[in-house]
mmCIF file of C-alpha atoms in Angstrom:
data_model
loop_
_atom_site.group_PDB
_atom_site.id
_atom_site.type_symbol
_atom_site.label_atom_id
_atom_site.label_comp_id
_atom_site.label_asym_id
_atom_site.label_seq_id
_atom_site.Cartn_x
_atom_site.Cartn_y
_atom_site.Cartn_z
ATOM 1 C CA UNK A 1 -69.044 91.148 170.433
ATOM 2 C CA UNK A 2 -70.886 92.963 167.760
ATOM 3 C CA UNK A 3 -68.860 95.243 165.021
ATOM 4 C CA UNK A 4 -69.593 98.654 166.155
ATOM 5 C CA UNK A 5 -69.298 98.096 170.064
ATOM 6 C CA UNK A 6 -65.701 96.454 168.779
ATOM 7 C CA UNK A 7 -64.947 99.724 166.910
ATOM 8 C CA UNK A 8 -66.178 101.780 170.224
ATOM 9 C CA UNK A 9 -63.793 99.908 172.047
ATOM 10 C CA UNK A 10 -60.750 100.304 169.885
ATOM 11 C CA UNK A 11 -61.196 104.257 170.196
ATOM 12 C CA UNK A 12 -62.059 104.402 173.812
ATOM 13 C CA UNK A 13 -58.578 102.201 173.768
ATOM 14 C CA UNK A 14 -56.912 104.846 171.731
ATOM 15 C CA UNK A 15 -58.560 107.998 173.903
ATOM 16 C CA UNK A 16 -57.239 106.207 176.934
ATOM 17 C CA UNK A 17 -53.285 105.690 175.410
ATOM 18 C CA UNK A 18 -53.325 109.577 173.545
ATOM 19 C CA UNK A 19 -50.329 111.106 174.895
ATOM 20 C CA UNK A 20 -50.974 115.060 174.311
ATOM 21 C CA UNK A 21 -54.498 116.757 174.818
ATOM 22 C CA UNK A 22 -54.656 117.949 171.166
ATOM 23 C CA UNK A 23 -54.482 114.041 169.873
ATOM 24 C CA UNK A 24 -57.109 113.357 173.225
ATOM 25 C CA UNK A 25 -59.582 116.034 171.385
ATOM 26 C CA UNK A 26 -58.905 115.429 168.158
ATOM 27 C CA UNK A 27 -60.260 111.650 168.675
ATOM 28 C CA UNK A 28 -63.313 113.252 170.672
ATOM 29 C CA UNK A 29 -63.662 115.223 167.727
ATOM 30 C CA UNK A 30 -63.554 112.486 165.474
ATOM 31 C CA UNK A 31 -65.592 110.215 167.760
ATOM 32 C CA UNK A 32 -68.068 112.625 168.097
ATOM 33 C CA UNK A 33 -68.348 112.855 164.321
ATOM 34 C CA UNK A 34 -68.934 108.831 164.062
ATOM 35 C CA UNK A 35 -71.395 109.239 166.419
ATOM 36 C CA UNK A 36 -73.455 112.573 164.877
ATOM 37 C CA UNK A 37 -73.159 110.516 161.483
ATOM 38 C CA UNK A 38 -74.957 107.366 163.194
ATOM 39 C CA UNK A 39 -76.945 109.452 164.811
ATOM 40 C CA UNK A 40 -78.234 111.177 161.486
ATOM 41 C CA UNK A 41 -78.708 107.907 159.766
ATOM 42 C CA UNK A 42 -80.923 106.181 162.816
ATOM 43 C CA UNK A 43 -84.245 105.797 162.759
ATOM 44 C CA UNK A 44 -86.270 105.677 165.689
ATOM 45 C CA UNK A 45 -85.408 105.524 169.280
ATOM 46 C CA UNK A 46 -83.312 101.954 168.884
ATOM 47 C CA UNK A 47 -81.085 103.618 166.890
ATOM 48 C CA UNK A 48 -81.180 106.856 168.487
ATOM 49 C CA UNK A 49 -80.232 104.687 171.703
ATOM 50 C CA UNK A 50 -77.426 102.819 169.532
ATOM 51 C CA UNK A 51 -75.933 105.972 168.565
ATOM 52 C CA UNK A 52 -75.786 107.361 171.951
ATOM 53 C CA UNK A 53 -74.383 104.673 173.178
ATOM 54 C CA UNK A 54 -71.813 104.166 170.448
ATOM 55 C CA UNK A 55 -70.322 107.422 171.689
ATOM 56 C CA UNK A 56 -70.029 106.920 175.198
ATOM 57 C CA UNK A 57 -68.711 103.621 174.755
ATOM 58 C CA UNK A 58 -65.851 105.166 172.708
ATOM 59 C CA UNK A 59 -65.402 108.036 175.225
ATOM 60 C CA UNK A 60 -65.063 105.553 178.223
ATOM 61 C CA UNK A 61 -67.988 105.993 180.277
ATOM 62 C CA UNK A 62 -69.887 102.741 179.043
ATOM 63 C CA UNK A 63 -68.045 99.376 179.560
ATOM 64 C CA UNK A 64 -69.476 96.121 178.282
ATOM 65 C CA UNK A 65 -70.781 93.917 180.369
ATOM 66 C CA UNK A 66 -68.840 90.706 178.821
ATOM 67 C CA UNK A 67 -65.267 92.943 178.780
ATOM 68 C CA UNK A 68 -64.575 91.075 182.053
ATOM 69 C CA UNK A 69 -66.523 87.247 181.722
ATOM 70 C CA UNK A 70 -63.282 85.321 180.936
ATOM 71 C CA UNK A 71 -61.252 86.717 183.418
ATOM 72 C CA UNK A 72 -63.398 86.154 186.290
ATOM 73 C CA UNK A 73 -64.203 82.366 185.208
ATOM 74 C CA UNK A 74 -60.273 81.702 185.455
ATOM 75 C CA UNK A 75 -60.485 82.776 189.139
ATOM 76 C CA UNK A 76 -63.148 80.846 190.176
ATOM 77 C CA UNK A 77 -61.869 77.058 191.619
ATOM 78 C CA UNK A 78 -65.075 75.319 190.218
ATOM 79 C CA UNK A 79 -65.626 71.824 188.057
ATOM 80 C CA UNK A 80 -65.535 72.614 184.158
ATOM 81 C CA UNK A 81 -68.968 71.766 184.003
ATOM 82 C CA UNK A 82 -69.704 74.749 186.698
ATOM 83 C CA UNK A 83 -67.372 77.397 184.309
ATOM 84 C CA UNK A 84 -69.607 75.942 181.800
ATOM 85 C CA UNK A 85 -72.649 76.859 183.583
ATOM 86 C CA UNK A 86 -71.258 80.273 184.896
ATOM 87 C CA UNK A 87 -70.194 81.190 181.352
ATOM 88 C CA UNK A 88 -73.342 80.596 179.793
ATOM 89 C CA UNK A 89 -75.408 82.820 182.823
ATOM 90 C CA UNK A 90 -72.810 85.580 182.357
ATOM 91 C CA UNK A 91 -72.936 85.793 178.670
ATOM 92 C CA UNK A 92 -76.655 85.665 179.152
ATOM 93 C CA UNK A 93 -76.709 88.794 181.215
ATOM 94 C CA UNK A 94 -74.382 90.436 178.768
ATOM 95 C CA UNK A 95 -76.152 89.619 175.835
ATOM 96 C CA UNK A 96 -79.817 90.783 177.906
ATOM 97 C CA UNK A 97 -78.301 94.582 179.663
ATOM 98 C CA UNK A 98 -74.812 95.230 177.555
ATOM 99 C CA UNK A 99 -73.724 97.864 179.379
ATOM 100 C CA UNK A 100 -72.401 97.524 183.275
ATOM 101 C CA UNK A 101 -73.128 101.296 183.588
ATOM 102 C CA UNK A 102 -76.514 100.545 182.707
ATOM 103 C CA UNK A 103 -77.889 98.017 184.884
ATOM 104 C CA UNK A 104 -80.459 98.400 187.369
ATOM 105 C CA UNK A 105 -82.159 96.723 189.802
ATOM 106 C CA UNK A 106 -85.803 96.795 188.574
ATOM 107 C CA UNK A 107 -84.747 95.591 184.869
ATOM 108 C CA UNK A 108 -82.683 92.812 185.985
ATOM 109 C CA UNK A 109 -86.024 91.736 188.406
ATOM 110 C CA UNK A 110 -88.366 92.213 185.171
ATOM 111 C CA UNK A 111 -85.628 89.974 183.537
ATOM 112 C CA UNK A 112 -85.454 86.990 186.179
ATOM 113 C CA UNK A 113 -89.151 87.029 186.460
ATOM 114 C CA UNK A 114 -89.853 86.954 183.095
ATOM 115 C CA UNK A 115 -86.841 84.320 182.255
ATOM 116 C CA UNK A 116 -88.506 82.362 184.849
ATOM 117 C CA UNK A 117 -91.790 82.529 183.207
ATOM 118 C CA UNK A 118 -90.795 81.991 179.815
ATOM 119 C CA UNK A 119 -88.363 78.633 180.493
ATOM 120 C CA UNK A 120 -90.703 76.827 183.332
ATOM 121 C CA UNK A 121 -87.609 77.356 185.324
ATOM 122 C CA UNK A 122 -87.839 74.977 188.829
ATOM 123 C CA UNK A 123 -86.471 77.063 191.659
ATOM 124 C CA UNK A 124 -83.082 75.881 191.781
ATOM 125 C CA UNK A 125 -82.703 76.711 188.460
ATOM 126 C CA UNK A 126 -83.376 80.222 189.285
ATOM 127 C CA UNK A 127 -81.741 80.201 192.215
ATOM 128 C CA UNK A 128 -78.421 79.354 189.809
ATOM 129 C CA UNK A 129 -79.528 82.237 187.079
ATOM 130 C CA UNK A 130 -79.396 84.663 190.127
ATOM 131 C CA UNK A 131 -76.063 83.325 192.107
ATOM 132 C CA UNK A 132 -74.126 83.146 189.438
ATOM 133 C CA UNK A 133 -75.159 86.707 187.722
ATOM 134 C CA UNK A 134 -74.300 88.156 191.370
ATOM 135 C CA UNK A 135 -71.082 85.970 191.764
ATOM 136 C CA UNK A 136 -70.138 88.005 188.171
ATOM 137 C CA UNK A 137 -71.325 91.440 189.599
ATOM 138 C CA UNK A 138 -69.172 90.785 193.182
ATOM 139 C CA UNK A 139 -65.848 90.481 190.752
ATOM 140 C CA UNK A 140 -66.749 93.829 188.770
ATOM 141 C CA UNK A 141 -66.562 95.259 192.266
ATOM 142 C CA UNK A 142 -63.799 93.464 193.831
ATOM 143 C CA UNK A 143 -61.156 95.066 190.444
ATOM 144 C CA UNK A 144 -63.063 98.189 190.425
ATOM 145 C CA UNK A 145 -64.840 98.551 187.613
ATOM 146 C CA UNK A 146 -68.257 99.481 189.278
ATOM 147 C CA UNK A 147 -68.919 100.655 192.882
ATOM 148 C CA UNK A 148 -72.635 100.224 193.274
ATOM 149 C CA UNK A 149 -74.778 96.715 193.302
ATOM 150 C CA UNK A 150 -77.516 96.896 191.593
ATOM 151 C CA UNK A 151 -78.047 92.988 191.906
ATOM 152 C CA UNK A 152 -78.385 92.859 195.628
ATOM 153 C CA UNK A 153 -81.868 93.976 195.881
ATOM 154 C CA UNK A 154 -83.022 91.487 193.369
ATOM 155 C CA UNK A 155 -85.162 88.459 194.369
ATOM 156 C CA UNK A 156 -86.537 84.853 193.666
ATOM 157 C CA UNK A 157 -89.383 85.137 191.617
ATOM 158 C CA UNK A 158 -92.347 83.986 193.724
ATOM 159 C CA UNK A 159 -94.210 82.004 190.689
ATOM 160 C CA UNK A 160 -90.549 79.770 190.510
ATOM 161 C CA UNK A 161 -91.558 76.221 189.795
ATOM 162 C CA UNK A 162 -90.627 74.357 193.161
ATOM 163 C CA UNK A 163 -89.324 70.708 192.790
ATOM 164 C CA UNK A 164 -90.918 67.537 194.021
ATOM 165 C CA UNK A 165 -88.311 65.660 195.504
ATOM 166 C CA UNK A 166 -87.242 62.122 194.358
ATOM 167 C CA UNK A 167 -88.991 59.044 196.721
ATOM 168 C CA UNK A 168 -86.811 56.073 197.579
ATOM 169 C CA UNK A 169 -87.067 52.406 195.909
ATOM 170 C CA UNK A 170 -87.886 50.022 198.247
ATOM 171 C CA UNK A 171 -85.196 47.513 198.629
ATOM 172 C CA UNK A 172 -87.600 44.808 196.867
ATOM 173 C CA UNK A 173 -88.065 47.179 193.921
ATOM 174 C CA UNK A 174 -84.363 47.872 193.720
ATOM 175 C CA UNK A 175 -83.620 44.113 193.507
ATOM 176 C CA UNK A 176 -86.175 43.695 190.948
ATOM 177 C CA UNK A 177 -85.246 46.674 188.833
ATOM 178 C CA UNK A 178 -82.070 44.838 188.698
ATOM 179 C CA UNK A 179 -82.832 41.177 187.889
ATOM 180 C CA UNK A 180 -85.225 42.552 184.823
ATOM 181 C CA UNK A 181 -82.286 44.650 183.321
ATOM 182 C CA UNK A 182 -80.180 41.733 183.835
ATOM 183 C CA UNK A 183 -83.188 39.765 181.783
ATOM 184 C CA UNK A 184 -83.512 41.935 179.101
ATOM 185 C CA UNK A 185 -80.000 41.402 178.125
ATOM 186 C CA UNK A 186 -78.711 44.558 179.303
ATOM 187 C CA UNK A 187 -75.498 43.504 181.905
ATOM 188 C CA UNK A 188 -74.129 47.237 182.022
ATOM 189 C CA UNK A 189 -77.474 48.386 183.264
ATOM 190 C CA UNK A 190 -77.760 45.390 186.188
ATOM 191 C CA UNK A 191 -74.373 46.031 187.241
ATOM 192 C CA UNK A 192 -74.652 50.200 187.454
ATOM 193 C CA UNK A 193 -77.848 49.146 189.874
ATOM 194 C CA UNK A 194 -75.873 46.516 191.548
ATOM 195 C CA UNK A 195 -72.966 48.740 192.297
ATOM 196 C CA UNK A 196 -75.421 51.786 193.449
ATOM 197 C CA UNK A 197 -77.586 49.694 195.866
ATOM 198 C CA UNK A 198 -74.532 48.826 197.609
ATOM 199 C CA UNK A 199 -72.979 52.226 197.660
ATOM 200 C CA UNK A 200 -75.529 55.155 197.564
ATOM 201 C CA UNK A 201 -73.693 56.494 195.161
ATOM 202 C CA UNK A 202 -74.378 58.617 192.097
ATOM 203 C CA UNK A 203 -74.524 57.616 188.550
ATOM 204 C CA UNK A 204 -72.045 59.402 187.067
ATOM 205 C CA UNK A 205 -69.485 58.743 190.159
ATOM 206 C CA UNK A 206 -70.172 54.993 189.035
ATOM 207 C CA UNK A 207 -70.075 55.739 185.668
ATOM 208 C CA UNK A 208 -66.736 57.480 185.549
ATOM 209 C CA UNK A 209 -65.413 54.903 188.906
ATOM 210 C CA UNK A 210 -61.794 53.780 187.123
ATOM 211 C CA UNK A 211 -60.155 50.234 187.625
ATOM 212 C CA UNK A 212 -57.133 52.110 189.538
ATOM 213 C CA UNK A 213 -59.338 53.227 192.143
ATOM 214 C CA UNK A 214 -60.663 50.354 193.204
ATOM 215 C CA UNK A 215 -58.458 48.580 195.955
ATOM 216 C CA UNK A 216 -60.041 44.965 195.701
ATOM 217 C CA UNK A 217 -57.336 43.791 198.592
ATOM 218 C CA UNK A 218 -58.587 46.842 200.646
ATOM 219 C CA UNK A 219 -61.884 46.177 200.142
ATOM 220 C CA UNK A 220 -62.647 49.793 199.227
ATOM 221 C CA UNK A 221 -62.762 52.426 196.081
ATOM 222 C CA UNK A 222 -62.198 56.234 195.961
ATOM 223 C CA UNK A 223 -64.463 58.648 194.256
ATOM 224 C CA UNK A 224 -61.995 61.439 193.115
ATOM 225 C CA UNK A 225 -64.409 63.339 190.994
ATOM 226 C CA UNK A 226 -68.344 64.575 192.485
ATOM 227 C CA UNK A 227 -70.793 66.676 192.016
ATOM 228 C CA UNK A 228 -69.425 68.481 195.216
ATOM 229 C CA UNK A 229 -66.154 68.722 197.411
ATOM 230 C CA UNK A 230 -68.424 66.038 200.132
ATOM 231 C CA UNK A 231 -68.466 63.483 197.242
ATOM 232 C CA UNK A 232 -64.829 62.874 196.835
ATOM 233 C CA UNK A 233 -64.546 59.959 199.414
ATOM 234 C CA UNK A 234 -62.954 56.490 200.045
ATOM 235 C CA UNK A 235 -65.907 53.900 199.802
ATOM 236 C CA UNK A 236 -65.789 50.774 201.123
ATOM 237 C CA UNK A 237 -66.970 47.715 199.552
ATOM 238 C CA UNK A 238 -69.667 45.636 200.773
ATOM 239 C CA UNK A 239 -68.919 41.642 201.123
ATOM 240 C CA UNK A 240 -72.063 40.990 198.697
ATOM 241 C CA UNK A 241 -70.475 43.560 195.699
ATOM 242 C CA UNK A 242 -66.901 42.493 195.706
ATOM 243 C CA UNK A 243 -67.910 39.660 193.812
ATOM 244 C CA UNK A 244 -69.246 41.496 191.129
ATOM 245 C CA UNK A 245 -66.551 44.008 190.945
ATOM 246 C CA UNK A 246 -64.042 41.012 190.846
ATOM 247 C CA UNK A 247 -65.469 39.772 187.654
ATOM 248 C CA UNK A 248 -65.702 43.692 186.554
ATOM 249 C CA UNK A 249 -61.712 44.250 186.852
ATOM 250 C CA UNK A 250 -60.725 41.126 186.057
ATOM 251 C CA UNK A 251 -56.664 41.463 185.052
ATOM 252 C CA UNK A 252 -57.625 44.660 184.016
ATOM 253 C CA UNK A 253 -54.931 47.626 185.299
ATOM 254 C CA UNK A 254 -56.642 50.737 184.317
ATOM 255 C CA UNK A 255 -59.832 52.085 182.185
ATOM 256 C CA UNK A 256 -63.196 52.206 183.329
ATOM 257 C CA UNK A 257 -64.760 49.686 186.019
ATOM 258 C CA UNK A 258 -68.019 50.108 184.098
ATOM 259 C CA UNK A 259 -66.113 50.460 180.698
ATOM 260 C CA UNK A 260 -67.377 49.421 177.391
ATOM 261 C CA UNK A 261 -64.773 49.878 173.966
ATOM 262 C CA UNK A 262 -67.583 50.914 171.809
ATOM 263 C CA UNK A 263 -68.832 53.627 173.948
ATOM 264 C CA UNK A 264 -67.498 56.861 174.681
ATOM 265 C CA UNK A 265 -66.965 59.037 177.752
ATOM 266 C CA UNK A 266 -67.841 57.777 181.646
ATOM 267 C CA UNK A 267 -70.404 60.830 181.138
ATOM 268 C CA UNK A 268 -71.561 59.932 177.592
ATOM 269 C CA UNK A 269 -71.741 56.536 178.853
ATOM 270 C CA UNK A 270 -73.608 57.189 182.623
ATOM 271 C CA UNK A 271 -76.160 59.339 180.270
ATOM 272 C CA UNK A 272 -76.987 56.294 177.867
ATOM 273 C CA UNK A 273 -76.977 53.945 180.927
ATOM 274 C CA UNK A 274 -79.412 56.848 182.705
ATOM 275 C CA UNK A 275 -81.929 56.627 179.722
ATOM 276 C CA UNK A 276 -82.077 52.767 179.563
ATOM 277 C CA UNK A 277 -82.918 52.821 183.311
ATOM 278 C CA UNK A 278 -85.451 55.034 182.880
ATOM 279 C CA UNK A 279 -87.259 53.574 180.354
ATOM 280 C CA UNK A 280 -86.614 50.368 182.525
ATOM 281 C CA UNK A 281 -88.897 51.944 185.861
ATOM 282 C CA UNK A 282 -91.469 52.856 183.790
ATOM 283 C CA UNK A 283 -92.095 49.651 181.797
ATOM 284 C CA UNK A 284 -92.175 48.270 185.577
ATOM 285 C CA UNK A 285 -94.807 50.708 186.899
ATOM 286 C CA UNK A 286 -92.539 53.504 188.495
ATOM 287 C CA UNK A 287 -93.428 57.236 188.587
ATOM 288 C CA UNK A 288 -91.171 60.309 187.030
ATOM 289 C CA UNK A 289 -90.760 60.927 191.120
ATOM 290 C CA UNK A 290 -88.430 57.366 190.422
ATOM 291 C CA UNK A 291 -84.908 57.788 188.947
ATOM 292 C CA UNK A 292 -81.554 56.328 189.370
ATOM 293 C CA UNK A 293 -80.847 58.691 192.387
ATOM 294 C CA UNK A 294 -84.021 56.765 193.976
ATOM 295 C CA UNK A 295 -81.378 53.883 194.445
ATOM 296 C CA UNK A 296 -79.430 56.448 196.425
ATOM 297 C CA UNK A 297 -82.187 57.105 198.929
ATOM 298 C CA UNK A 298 -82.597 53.501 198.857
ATOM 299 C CA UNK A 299 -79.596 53.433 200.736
ATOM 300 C CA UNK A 300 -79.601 56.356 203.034
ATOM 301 C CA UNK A 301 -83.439 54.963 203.777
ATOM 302 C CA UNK A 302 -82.216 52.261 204.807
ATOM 303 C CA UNK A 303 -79.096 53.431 206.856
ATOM 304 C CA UNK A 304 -81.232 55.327 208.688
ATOM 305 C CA UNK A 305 -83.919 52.997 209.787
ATOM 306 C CA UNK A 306 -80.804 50.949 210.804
ATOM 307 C CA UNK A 307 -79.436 53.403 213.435
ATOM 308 C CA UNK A 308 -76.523 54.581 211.486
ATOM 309 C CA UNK A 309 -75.380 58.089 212.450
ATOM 310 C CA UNK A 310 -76.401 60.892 209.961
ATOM 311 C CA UNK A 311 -72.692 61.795 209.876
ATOM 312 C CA UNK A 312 -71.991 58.636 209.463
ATOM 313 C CA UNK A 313 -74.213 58.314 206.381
ATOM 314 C CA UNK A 314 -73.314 61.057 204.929
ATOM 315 C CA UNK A 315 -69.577 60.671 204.362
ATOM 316 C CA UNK A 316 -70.894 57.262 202.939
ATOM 317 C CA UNK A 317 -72.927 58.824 200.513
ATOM 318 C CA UNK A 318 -70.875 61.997 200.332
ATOM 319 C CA UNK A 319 -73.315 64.373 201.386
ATOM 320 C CA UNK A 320 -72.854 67.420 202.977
ATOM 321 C CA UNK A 321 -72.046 67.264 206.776
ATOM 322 C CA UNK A 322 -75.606 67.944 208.686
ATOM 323 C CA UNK A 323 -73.861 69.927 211.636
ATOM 324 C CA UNK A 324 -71.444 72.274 211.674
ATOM 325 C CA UNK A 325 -69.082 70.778 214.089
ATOM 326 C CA UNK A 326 -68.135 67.764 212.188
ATOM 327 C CA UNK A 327 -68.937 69.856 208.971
ATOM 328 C CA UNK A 328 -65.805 72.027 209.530
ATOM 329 C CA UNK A 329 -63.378 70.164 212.003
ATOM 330 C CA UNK A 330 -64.001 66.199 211.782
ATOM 331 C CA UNK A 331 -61.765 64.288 208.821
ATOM 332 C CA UNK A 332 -64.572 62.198 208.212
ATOM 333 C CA UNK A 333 -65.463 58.687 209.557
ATOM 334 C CA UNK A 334 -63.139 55.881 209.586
ATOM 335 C CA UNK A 335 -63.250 53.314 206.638
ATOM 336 C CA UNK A 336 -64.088 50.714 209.264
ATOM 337 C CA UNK A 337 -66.897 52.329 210.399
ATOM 338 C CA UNK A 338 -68.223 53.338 207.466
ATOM 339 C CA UNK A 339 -67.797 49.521 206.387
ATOM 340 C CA UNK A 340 -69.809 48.508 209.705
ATOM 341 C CA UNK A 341 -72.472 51.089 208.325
ATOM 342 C CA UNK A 342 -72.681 49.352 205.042
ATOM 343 C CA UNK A 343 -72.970 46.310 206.432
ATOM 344 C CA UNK A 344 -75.986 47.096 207.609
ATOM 345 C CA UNK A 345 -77.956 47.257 203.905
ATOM 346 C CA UNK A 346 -80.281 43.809 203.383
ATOM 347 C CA UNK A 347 -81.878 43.228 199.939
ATOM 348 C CA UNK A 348 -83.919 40.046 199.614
ATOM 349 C CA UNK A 349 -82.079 37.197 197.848
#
C-alpha cells in the first residue's frame, strides 16, 4: 500500500471513530486542507486525480481495492498453490483500478484484452485472470462493501491464444522413452515413466507419492494430494509395477517412493525430473505436443480401445466424472474393478 493512500486510510479511520460532530468537522476540515495543499502542489491531471482522490479516500467514499484480498483468500477452501494464484490475480487488479468505487466494466474489458495481448496469454490462462478477479468481486458483495457488478458483463477476449492439446505416446514409444532414460544413466527418470505408464497418473502425484501410502500387501497406493478433488484416489497396482516399487521401498517406512537425499521437495524434484524428460522426447524425435502427461493419455488411450468404462477410467486416472449421475451420487469404482481395468494395459516386452 503506498504512503499517502495509508495516511487516507488512517483519517477516514479516525472520521469513522470521532465521537462529537465538531471533532467529525474539524478532521473534514483538516482533511480538506491536506487535500487543497496536494492539490496546489500537483501538476497536471495525474496529480490533480491523486489529490482528488486522496480526499475522498480519507472522507470514506473511496475504498481500496486490496483493503479486503487477505480476508477473502482465508475463506476460500483451495490448494496453497490456488491462494497463490488467486493472490497474485487480486493484487493484480488492485494494483491496475485501486479504487472498488471506481471500477467499471469497459476499463476492466480494455484491461483483460490488452493483458491478453501483451502476455500471449492461452485461453485458460485468461479464463483464470477473469474467474478469479470475479470470484474477488462476488466476496466484496457478499460483506457489503459494493452493491453493483461491474465484472459480470466482462468477456473472453476473442484474440485469446487457444491451446493445442497434448497427443498420446504410443505404447512402443512409451517403452522406449523408458529403456533410453534407463541407458543414459538416469534411474529416477525410467522409474517416474515406469510408474506413470502403469498408472495414468500425473507427475507431480508420482513425484510427491510417499512410502506410507503405498500398501505393497494390498496391492494398491493412495494419492492424497491432486491437482483436483477427482485426483485424490486409491490406485491399484498393476502385477508388472509391483516389482519395481518393491525394490523402490525396500525396508523403507516413510519418505518419498521416488525420493532422492540430495534433492529437495516432491515438487522441486517432479520439476527437475519434468525437464530431463523433456529434453529426453526431443533428443528421440518427439514434438512440444509430447510431454510427460502424453504418458497419461497413453493410458486412458489405451483403456479405452480396451472397452473399459469412461467412469471407470476416470476414477483410475482421477478425472472428473463424465456424467452427472455418477459425478454426484456414485463413491467411485471398486478397487477390484479398477484393478481388472488396469489389467488391461499391454506394453511390448
Amino acid at each position: 500500500m503506498k504512503a499517502d493512500e495509508a495516511e487516507a486510510l488512517f483519517y477516514a479511520g479516525m472520521l469513522k471513530s470521532a465521537q462529537s460532530d465538531a471533532e467529525r468537522e474539524g478532521l473534514v476540515d483538516h482533511i480538506a486542507g491536506l487535500a487543497s495543499d496536494r492539490y496546489e502542489a500537483a501538476t497536471g491531471e495525474h496529480g490533480r486525480q491523486a489529490a482528488l482522490r486522496f480526499n475522498k479516500t480519507a472522507n470514506g467514499k473511496l475504498t481500496a481495492t486490496a483493503t479486503h484480498i487477505e480476508a477473502w483468500l482465508v475463506t476460500l477452501p483451495d490448494k496453497p498453490a490456488t491462494i497463490t494464484a488467486k493472490r497474485r490475480v487480486a493484487t493484480l487488479f488492485a494494483d491496475t483500478f485501486p479504487y472498488i468505487e471506481e471500477v467499471e466494466t469497459r476499463p476492466v474489458q480494455a484491461w483483460l484484452t490488452e493483458t491478453a495481448r501483451v502476455e500471449k496469454m492461452a485461453t485458460p490462462t485468461v479464463d483464470r485472470l477473469l474467474s478469479f478477479s470475479r470470484g474477488y468481486w462476488r466476496y466484496l458483495m457478499d460483506i457489503g462493501v459494493i452493491e453493483t457488478n461491474p465484472l459480470r458483463d466482462v468477456r473472453r477476449p476473442a484474440g485469446a491464444r487457444k491451446v493445442q492439446s497434448w497427443l498420446p505416446f504410443t505404447p512402443a514409444q512409451v517403452v522406449a522413452l523408458r529403456d533410453a532414460a534407463s541407458e543414459n544413466d538416469d534411474p529416477e527418470l525410467a522409474e517416474m515413466i515406469e510408474l506413470g505408464m502403469w498408472t495414468g497418473a500425473r507427475i507431480d502425484e508420482l513425484g510427491g507419492l510417499k512410502v506410507e501410502e503405498v500398501d505393497l500387501s494390498g496391492k494398491s497406493f493412495k494419492i492424497t494430494e491432486a491437482k483436483t478433488s477427482a485426483g485424490i484416489r486409491e490406485v491399484p497396482i498393476h502385477l508388472r509395477l509391483l516389482p519395481t516399487l518393491k525394490r523402490l521401498i525396500g525396508q523403507r517406512k516413510s519418505g518419498y517412493v521416488l525420493g532422492r537425499p540430495r534433492e529437495g521437495t516432491a515438487t522441486r524434484r517432479s520439476k527437475a525430473v519434468g525437464e530431463r524428460f523433456s529434453t529426453l522426447k526431443s533428443r528421440l524425435g518427439h514434438t512440444d505436443r509430447h510431454v510427460f502427461h502424453s504418458i497419461r493419455k497413453t493410458v486412458g488411450t489405451q483403456l479405452e480401445n480396451a472397452g473399459v468404462s469412461e467412469n471407470v477410467a476416470a476414477d483410475i486416472i482421477g478425472h472428473e466424472k463424465p456424467r452427472i449421475t455418477y459425478g454426484l451420487y456414485s463413491g467411485g469404482a471398486s478397487l477390484q474393478v479398477k484393478r481388472a481395468a488396469l489389467a488391461k494395459l499391454k506394453y511390448p516386452s
